[in-house]
Amino acid sequence: MSNPDAEEAPRLDTPRHIKYWQRCHKTFLPTPYTSNDSTRLTFAFFIISALDILSIPFTAQERAAVRSWVLSLQHPEGGFCGSPTHSIPGDKASKGSANIAATFFALILLGLAADTEEEQRAAFAGVNRKGLLRWLKKLQRSDGSFGQVLWDGEPMGGRDMRHSYLASAIRWMLRGNVKEGDEDWVEDIDTEGMIEYIRGVQTYDGGIAESSTEESHSGYAYCAIAALAMLDRHSDASAEGETKRALDRGVADRERLLRFLAHRQLKYLSKQEEAEDNTVNYLEAALGDLSLDGGIPYTGFNGRWNKKADTCYTWWACGTLKMLDCDGFYDPRPSCNYLLDITQHSIGGFGKSVGDPPDIYHSYLGLTTVALLGGAELKEIDAGLCCSKEGVQKIEVARDGLLQSLKREREQRGTWGVDEFWGKAAEMVRVK
């Protein structure tokens, strides 16, 4: 590892990162991850999105393969399964059980896999929009929280803030500006219940947890803020005079939350200072001493009190602060130094912490954080969806294209016979 105090600051080794992700792309699930087969769709998102952020194009055949594979995981009753072999014992459905995380990643993958304007408009063709949105509504509990899967029609899984975030993002990706009474309208989730639930889980230290009495965590904070931000991003919630209304109402104490996030920063000693000091190689920064003056060029982040710095928590904290318009709470250069000189691996990718080998999860969040902080020439990142802004624009085109195609299909019903209509509909969604 180089010393950032020298003339040249650490940089992203882009060619090695490209090779790392291209190796992962060969199967979507490298051998060490076979025990995580049920989350194969999640790994596919990390891989495809990482290559997108690195501006590596896909061939038409590769894009078609991604689209075909993702659509093959769609559940007949709504939502997407995590992998072709994922199922729950006792499930009577003809395929595995759909889960909220797989559904989120499936929709983003369909958007990322589109290249041409025509492909982008047709990216969501084949998605059972109404069935998916109805399934999503069933996942919400009476207290406003969301489950992960449906079991005998009931939402199952803990009251994990990640589920609320995923639900909010899925809603944004598929609902569009459809009003009640329109043929494409589907009864919405309880957005007010979601906001109230999120507001009620802020803890005494300002962080966010599954309940107000549990341990706060910066990952939960990100999910809570992103869930609210996605509600505000929806056209129905962004009318003049109501900007950021969900984000404002869903945070009980903004000042305490900001203090919690600011305290996640850790000063990390350089190799030379570590050798001279011979003490623990990290210490929690004191609020008010965030300029990091004094020659310590590294700043890591942890997710909870009294924990070590970790690559992924740089994303959870900085991404959250970005959505709160509080980028000034951290210095991007020392934060990039930590990632690029401490956890960036020599074969490409990022490890969890110093000395760890790269893994898909930390490699992706390390890459997105470097892009968010402007530490390398990468595509701009959307903090709310954790992918490129270019990818988010494709998703918007895909959503509008799906709604337009559904409208055209309805118009054609008046001129085609039944058999001819369904033949044309099948042709519209056929993978080219």
CSV table of C-alpha atoms in Angstrom, one decimal, residues 49-57 112 115 367-368 370-372 376-382 387-391 394:
chain,number,residue,atom,x,y,z
A,49,SER,CA,-24.2,-2.9,-12.1
A,50,ALA,CA,-20.5,-2.8,-11.2
A,51,LEU,CA,-19.5,-3.3,-14.9
A,52,ASP,CA,-22.0,-0.6,-15.8
A,53,ILE,CA,-20.4,1.9,-13.4
A,54,LEU,CA,-17.0,1.0,-14.9
A,55,SER,CA,-18.5,1.7,-18.4
A,56,ILE,CA,-18.0,-1.8,-19.7
A,57,PRO,CA,-20.5,-2.4,-22.5
A,112,LEU,CA,-29.5,-2.0,-16.7
A,115,ASP,CA,-29.0,-0.3,-24.2
A,367,LEU,CA,-16.8,0.9,-5.9
A,368,THR,CA,-20.1,2.8,-5.5
A,370,VAL,CA,-15.6,5.8,-4.6
A,371,ALA,CA,-17.9,6.9,-7.4
A,372,LEU,CA,-20.2,8.8,-5.0
A,376,ALA,CA,-12.2,8.1,-9.7
A,377,GLU,CA,-13.6,8.5,-13.2
A,378,LEU,CA,-16.7,6.4,-12.8
A,379,LYS,CA,-20.3,6.9,-13.8
A,380,GLU,CA,-22.3,9.2,-11.4
A,381,ILE,CA,-24.1,7.3,-8.7
A,382,ASP,CA,-27.7,7.6,-7.6
A,387,CYS,CA,-26.5,2.2,-9.1
A,388,SER,CA,-25.6,4.6,-11.8
A,389,LYS,CA,-27.8,7.6,-12.6
A,390,GLU,CA,-27.7,6.5,-16.2
A,391,GLY,CA,-29.2,3.2,-15.0
A,394,LYS,CA,-33.2,3.6,-18.1
